[in-house]
XYZ file of C-alpha atoms in Angstrom:
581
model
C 26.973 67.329 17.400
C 28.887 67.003 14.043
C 27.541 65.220 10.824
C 31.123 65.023 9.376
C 34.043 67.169 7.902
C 34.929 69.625 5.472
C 38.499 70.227 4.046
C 39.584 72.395 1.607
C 41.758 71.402 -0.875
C 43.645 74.499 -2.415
C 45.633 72.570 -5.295
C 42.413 71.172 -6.727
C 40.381 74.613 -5.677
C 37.792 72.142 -4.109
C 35.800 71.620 -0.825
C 35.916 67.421 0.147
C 33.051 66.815 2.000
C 33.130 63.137 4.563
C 30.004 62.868 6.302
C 27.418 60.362 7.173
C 25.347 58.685 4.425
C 22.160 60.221 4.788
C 24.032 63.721 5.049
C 26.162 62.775 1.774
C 22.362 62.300 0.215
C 20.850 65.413 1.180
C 24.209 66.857 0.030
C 23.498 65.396 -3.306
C 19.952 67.150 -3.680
C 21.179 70.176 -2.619
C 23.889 70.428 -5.436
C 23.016 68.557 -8.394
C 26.076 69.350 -9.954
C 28.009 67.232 -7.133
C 28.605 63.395 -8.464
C 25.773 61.264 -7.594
C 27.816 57.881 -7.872
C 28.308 56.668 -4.090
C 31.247 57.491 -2.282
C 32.704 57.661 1.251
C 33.329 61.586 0.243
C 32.183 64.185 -1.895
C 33.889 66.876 -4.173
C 32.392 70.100 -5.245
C 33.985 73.221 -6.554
C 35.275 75.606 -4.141
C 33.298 78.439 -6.176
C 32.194 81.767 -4.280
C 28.383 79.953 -5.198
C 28.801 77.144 -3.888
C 30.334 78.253 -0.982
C 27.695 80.022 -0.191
C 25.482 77.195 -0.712
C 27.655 75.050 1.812
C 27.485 77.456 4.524
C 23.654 77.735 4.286
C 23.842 74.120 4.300
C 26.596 73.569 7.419
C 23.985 75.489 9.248
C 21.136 72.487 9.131
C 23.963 70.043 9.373
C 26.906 71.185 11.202
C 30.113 69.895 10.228
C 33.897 70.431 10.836
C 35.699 72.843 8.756
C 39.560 73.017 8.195
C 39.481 76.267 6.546
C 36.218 78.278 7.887
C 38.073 81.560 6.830
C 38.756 80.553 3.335
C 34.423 79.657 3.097
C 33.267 82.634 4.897
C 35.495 84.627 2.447
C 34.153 82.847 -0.838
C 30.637 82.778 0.660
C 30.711 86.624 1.101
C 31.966 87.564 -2.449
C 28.978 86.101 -3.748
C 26.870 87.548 -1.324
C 28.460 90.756 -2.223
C 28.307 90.492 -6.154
C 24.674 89.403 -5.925
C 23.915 92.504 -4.157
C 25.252 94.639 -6.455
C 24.312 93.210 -9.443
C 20.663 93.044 -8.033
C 20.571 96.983 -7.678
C 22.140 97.267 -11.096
C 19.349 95.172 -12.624
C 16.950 97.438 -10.769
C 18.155 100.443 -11.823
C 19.241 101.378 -8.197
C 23.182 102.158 -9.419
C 23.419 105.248 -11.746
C 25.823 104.462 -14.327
C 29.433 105.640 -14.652
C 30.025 109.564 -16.345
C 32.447 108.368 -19.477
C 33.781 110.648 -21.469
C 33.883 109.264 -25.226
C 33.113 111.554 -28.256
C 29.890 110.406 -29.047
C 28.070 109.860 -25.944
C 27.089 106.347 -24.765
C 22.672 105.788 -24.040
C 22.368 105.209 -20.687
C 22.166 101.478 -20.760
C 25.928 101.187 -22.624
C 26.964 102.912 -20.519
C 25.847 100.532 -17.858
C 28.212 97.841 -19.368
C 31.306 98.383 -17.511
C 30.100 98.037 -14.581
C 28.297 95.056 -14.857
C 31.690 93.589 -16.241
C 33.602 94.674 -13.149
C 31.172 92.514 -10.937
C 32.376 89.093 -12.415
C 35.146 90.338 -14.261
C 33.626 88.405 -17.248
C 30.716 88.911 -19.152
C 28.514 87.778 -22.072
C 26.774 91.120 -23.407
C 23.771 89.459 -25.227
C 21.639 92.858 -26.394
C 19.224 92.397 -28.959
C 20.961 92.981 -32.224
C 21.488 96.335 -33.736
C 21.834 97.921 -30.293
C 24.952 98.691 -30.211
C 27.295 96.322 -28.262
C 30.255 97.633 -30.195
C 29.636 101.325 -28.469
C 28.983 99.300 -25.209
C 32.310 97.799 -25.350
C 33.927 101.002 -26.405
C 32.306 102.469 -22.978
C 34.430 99.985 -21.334
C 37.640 101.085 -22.940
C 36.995 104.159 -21.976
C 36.776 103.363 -18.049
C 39.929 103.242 -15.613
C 42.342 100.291 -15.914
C 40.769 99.134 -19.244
C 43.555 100.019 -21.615
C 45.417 98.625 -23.982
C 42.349 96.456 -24.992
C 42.275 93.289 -27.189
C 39.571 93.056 -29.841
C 39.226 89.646 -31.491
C 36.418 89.308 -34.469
C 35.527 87.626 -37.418
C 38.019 88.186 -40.570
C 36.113 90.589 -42.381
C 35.526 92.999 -39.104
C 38.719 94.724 -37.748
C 38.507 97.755 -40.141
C 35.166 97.944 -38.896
C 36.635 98.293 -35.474
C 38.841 100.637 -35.752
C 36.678 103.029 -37.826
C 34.010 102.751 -34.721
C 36.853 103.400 -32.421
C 38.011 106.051 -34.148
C 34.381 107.353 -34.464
C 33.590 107.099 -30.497
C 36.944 107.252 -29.142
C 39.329 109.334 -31.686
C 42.176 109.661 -29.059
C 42.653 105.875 -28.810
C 45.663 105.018 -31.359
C 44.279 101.727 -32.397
C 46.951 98.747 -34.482
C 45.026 95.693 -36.723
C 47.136 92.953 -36.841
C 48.390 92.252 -40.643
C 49.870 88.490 -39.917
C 49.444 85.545 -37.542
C 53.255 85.389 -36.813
C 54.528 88.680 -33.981
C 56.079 91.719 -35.222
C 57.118 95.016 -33.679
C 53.800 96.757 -33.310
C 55.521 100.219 -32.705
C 58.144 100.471 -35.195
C 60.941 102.015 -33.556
C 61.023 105.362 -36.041
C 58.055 107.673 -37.553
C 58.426 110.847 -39.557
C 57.438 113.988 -37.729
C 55.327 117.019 -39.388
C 58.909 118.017 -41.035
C 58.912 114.207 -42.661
C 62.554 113.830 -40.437
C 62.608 110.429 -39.093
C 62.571 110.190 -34.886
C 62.624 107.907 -32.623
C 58.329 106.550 -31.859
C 57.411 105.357 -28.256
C 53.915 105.197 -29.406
C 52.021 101.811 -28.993
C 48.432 100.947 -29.427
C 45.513 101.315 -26.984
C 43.505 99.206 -28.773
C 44.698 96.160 -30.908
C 42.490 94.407 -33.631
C 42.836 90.389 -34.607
C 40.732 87.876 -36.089
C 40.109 85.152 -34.419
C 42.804 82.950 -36.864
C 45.229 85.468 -36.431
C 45.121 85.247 -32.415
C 46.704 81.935 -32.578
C 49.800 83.104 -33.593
C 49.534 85.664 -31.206
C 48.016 84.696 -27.905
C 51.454 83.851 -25.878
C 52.719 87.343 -26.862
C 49.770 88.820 -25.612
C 48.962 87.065 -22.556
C 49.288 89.451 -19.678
C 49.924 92.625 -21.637
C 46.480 93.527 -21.906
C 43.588 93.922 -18.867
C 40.372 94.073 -20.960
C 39.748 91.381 -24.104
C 36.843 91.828 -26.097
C 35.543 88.893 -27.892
C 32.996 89.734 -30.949
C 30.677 87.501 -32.210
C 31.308 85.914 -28.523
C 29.855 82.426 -30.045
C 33.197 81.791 -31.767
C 34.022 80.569 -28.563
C 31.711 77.504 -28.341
C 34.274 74.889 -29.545
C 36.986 73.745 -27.280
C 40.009 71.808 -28.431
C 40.780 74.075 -31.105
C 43.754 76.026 -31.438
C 41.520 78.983 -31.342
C 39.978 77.962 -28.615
C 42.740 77.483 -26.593
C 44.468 80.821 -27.911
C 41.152 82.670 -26.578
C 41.274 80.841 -23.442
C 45.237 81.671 -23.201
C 44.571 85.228 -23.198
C 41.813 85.175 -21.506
C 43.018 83.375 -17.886
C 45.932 86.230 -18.288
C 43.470 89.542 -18.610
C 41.510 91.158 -15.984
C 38.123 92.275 -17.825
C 36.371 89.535 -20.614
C 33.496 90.557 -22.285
C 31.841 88.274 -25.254
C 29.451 90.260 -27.482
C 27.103 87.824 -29.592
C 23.340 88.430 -29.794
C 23.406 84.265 -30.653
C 25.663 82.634 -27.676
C 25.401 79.388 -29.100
C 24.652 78.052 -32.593
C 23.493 74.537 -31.254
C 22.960 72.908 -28.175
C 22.682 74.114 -24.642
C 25.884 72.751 -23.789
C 28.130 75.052 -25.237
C 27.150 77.584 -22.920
C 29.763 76.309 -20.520
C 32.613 76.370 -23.446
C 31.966 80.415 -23.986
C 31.610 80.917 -20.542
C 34.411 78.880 -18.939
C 36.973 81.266 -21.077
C 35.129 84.165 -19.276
C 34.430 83.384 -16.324
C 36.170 80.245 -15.363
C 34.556 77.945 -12.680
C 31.610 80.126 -12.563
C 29.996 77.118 -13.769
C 31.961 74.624 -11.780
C 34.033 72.136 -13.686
C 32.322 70.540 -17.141
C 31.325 67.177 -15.252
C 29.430 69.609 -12.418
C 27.510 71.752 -15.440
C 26.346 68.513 -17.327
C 24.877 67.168 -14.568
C 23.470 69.871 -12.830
C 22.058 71.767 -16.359
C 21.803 69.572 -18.883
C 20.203 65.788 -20.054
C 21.694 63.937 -22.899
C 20.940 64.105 -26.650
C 21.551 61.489 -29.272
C 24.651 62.233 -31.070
C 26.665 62.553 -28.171
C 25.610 66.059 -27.450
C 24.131 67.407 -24.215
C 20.990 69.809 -23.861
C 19.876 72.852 -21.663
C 17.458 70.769 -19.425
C 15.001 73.658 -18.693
C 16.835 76.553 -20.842
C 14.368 79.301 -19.261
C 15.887 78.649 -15.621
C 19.501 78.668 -17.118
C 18.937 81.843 -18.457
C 17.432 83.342 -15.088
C 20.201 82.156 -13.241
C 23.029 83.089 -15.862
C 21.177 87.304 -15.275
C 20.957 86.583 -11.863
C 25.072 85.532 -11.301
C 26.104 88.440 -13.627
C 27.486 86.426 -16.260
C 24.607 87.461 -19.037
C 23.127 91.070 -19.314
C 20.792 90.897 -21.898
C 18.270 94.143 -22.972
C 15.730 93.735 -25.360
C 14.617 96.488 -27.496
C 11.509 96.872 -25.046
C 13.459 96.822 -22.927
C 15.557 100.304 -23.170
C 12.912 102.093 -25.357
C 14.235 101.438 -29.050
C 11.550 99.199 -30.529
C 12.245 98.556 -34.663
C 9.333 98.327 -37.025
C 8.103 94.680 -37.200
C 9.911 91.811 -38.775
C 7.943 89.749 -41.165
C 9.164 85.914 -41.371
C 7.590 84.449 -44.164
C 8.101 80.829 -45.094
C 7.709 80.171 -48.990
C 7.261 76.839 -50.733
C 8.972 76.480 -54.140
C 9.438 73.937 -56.788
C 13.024 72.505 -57.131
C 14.661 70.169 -59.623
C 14.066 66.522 -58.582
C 16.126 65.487 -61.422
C 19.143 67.183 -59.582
C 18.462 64.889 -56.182
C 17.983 61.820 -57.952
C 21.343 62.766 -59.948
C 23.540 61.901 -56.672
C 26.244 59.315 -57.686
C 26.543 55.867 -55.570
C 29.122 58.146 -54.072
C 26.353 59.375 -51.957
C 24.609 55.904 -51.504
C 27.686 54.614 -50.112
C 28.713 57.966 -47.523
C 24.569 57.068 -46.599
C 25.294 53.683 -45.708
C 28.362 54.309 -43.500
C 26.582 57.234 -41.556
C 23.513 54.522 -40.705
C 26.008 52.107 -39.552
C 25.407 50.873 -35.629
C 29.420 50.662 -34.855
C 31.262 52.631 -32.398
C 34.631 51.159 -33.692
C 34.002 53.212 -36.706
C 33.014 56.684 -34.932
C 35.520 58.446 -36.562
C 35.020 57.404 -40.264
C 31.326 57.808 -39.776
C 31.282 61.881 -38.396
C 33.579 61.935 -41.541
C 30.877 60.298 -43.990
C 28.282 62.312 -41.961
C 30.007 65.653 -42.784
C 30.524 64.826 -46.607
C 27.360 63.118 -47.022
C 25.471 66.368 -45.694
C 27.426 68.977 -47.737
C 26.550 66.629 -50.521
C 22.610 66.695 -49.613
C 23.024 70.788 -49.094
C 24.647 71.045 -52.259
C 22.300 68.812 -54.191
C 18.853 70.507 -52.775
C 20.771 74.103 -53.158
C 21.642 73.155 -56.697
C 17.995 71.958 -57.319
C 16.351 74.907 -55.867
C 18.592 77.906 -57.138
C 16.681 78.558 -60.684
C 13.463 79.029 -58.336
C 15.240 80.709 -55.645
C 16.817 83.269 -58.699
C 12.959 83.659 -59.864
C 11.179 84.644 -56.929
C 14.078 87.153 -56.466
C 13.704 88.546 -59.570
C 10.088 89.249 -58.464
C 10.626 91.263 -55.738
C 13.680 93.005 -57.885
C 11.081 94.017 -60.326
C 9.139 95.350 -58.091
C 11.853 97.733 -56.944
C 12.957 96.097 -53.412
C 16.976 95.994 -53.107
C 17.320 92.249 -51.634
C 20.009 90.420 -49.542
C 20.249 87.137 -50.924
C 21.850 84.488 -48.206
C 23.147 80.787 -49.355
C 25.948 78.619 -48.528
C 27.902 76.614 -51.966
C 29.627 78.745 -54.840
C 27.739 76.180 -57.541
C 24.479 77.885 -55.453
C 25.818 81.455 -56.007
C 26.973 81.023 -59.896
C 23.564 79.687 -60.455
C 22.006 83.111 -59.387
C 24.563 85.427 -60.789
C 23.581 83.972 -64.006
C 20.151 83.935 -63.742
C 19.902 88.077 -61.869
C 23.061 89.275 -64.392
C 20.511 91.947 -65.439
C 20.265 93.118 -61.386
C 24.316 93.367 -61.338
C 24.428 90.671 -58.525
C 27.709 91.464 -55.940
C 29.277 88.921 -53.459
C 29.560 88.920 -49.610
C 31.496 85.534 -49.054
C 34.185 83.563 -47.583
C 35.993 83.598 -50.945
C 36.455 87.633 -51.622
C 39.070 89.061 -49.707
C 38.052 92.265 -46.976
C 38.742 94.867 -49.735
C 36.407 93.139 -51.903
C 33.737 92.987 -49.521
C 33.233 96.450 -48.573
C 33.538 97.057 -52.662
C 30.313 95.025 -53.314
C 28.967 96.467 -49.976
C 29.367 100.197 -51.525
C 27.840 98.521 -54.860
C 25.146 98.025 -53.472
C 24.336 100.768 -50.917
C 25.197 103.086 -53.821
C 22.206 101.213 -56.056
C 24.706 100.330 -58.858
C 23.162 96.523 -57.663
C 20.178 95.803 -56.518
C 21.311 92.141 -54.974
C 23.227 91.249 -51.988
C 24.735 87.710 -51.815
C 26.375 86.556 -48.702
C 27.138 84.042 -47.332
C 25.365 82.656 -44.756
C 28.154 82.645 -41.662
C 30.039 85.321 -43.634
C 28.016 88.711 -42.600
C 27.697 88.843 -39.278
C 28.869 92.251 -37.605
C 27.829 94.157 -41.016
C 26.183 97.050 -40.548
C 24.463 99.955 -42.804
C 22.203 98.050 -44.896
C 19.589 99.037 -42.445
C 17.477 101.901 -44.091
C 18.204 100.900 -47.818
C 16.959 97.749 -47.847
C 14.182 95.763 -45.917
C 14.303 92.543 -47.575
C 16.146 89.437 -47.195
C 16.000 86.022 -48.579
C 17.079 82.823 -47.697
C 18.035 80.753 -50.730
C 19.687 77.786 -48.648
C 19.407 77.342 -44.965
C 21.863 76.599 -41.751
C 21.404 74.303 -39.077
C 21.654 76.788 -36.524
C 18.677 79.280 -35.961
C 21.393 81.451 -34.563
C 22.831 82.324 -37.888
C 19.535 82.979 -39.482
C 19.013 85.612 -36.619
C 22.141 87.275 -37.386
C 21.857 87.631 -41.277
C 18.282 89.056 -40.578
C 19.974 91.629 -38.468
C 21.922 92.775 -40.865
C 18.999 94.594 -42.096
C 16.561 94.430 -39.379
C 18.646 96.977 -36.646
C 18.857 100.195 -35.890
C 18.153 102.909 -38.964
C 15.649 100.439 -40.318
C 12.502 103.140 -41.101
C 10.205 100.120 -42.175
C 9.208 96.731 -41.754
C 11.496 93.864 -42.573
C 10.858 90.866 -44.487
C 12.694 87.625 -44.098
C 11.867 84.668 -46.966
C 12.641 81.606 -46.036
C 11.967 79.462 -49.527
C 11.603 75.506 -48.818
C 11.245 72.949 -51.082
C 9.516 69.552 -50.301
C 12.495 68.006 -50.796
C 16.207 67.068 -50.248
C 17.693 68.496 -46.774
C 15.021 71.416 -46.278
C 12.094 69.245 -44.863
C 14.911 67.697 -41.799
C 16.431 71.133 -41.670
C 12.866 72.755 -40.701
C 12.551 70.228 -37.894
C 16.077 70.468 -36.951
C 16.053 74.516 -36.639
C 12.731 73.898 -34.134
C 14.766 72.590 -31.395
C 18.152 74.513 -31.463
C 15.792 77.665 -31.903
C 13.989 76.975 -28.518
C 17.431 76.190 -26.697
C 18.643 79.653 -27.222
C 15.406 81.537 -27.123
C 14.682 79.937 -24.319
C 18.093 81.099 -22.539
C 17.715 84.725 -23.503
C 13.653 85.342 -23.386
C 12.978 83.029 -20.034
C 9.375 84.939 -20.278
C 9.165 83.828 -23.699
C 7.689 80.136 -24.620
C 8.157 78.078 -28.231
C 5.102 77.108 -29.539
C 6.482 73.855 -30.263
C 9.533 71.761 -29.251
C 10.489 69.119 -31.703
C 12.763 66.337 -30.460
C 14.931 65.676 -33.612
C 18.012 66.024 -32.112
C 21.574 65.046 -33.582
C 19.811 62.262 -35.597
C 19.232 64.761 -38.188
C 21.693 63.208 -40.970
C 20.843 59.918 -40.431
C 17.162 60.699 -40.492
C 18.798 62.117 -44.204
C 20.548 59.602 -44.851
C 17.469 56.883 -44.131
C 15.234 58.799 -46.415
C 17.497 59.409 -49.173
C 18.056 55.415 -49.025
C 14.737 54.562 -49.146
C 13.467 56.981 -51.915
C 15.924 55.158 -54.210
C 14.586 51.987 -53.380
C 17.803 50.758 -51.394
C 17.583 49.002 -48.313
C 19.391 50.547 -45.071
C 21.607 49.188 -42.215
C 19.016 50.114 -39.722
C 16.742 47.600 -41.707
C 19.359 44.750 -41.354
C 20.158 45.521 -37.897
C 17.609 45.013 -35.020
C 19.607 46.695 -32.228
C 18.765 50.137 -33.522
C 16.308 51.983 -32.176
C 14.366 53.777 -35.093
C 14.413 57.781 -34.586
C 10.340 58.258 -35.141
């Protein structure tokens, strides 16, 4: 007896499943990421997974199959991978001899062949242990080379000088513009400085992420392994960098994403990094909602239990993640300390009815005006940043100058140049240097040297402007944050630039708050985006708390800033909102 039919449909890479109702609803249990609306038929992915899981399931409720060749096949590569990957985990699979300069540890040298079991990987190590050298192993394995490395701005010399460190036979090219050029120039000078004709091209070639777009159909196919640093870049789709990454990408062999933070935000951009990696690992985006995620306000979508994500993203091979515990290198603790100061309430109160009027439109209950309102929302909260930065940076510069005095080095993080000229004035006697988005890459590793060298005792950078640097580790030990992020994630990074590998002593992190402006909201906020991706990475590790603020955050802002100035809001006219408390 048959409960219905299977038939694979090779265009759409899908399995259509007709069957009997009650068969269609046990379906629909079984694989939550399958539509739920009723149908006469069902389509699901035809995924090595979730072929897998139909075979298991043809067995209780046998069923007609056009193609059982094409299932058996799929089901048995994930049996396969599974299989290996679980004797990998275990430590059952010695890894690969490589040959590299500087020797890999043991577990870096495990990377490349975790990447060869999916073919894409996000390498999420605890920071500072050494996912650079990791992918560097895999360059060094068969079939790897040439390589793509795409990174933040400010981190392709940085590249190239590890490289060149690890690997000093690999000729290695940083792209100098967004637009394609001969990367081999056709003539180079010989030791007698005669000009002859140069067949040599790169192993190893070096973009920012900006400069890829200009870059990515040239690339496309030329090059088997693509490295993505700072893997979290890739969290936004329907960007030309996004697309660019995802060109390249579907055209290479091996993708490997190295980010300690995979997302910034919410649980749902898991599937944008991983869908350029691994593509359909996930199933489509309609499958991964509903099978992983609930709904937020806002619009956004959240990890629905984050700690079996992150299990099952270690278990398919698509995350290998080692803590420092984990492989032996444990750092000397890192202090978080959260400090109340006092902050300018004259400066809040001194927004113009500019600010009223950007509040107003952001509480408006109006669809038709969803555009103009994520406007107002973004310029009303660089506004509120600015304004609490602004009112906090004389108290910010003092209790720096504290711990200057008392002979601590300190990395000073904020976001708004008013912010920063505020505390160059106020440490001038500390020979403050900048680590922004405004100095160019020459100028960074300038104030960089500054300050390792002790000509200044004070760091500022920028808060999404420092990931990937390393070698503050071991001269200083202290960092403060002067103005915060909404994402956790980038808090963990700029912590790391100090707390990492070298470090011979505990590490302090300030975080100074005031009672007012967008720091009380931003507190809240950081709660629940922190326990999405902790959640992901430390499954054995629970929150003490999980706040439900959600993407309300700037209206919850925008309400409050109303209200302390007396004015009524939109919410307060309008009975069909629901109020956020």
């Amino acid at each position: 007896m048959t409960y219905g039919s299977v038939q694979y449909l090779p265009g759409m890479r899908q399995w259509k499943i007709v069957g009997e109702p009650f068969v269609r609803s046990r379906l629909k249990r079984v694989f939550p990421r399958m539509p739920q609306r009723a149908a006469d038929s069902i389509a699901i992915s035809a995924t090595p997974e979730n072929s897998r899981e139909l075979q298991w399931f043809l067995e209780r409720y046998p069923m007609t199959v056009d193609r059982p060749d094409v299932l058996a096949k799929l089901a048995q590569q994930h049996i396969d991978m599974e299989a290996r990957i679980g004797k990998l985990i275990a430590g059952h699979i010695p890894p690969d001899k490589i040959e590299m300069a500087e020797p890999p540890r043991e577990y870096q040298a495990f990377v490349p062949q975790f990447l060869q079991q999916r073919r894409g990987l996000i390498l999420a190590d605890d920071l500072g242990l050494g996912k650079t050298v990791s992918a560097i192993a895999c360059m060094a394995s068969p079939g790897m080379l040439p390589a793509l490395v795409v990174c933040p701005a400010h981190l392709p010399r940085q590249w190239a000088k590890m490289i060149h460190r690890f690997m000093p036979s690999l000729r290695t090219h940083i792209l100098k513009k967004g637009t394609v050029y001969d990367m081999a120039p056709k003539r180079r000078r010989n030791a007698q400085m005669e000009l002859v004709p140069n067949s040599d091209t790169p192993d190893v070639i070096i973009t920012s992420y900006h400069r890829l777009r200009g870059w990515a159909e040239e690339l496309a196919g030329k090059v088997p392994l693509v490295v993505y640093d700072e893997g979290q870049q890739l969290r936004s789709p329907g960007t030309l960098i996004y697309e660019a990454a995802q060109h390249v990408a579907a055209a290479a062999t091996y993708r490997l994403a190295l980010t300690a933070t995979p997302i910034y935000n919410y649980g749902e951009e898991f599937f944008n990094v991983i869908d350029v990696l691994v593509p359909e690992a996930l199933g489509n985006r309609e499958e991964f909602l509903r099978e992983w995620c609930t709904a937020a306000p806002g619009g956004k979508s959240r990890l629905a239990d984050a700690k079996e994500f992150g299990a099952y993203l270690r278990r398919e091979g698509l995350m290998l993640r080692r803590t420092r515990a984990d492989v032996g290198r444990e750092l000397p603790p890192l202090e978080k300390i959260v400090h109340e100061i006092e902050a300018d309430h004259a400066q809040l109160d001194a927004l113009n009815s500019d600010a009223e009027a950007l509040a107003r439109v952001v509480l408006q209950h109006n669809e038709r005006f969803r555009g103009e309102k994520m406007q107002a929302a973004g310029e009303f909260d660089n506004l509120m940043r600015q304004a609490t930065g602004l009112a906090k940076a004389p108290f910010v510069a003092e209790f720096v100058r504290l711990l200057l005095d008392s002979g601590e080095p300190v990395v000073l993080f904020g976001w708004h140049r008013a912010v920063y000229d505020i505390w160059v004035e106020k440490l001038a006697p500390f020979n403050p240097v900048l680590y922004t988005g405004t100095e160019s890459a020459l100028q960074k590793d300038a104030a960089v040297a500054s300050f390792l060298s002790g000509e200044s005792k004070v760091l500022i950078m920028s808060l999404r402007s420092g990931a990937g640097v390393d070698g503050l580790q071991g001269f200083c030990r202290t960092v403060v944050f002067g103005e915060m992020d909404w994402s956790p994630g980038v808090h963990e990074q700029c912590m790391g630039r100090v707390h990492r590998d070298g470090a011979e002593s505990g590490c302090l992190a300030y975080f100074l708050l005031s009672d007012a402006g967008t720091d009380p909201v931003m507190a809240e906020v950081l709660g629940v985006k922190r326990e999405q991706i902790e959640s992901v990475r430390n499954p054995d590790t629970a929150l003490a708390e999980r706040i439900q603020t959600g993407e309300n955050h700037l209206r919850r802002l925008a309400r409050q800033f109303l209200a302390k100035r007396g004015l009524p809001t939109i919410e307060a006219e309008d009975a069909a909102v629901v109020p956020i408390e």
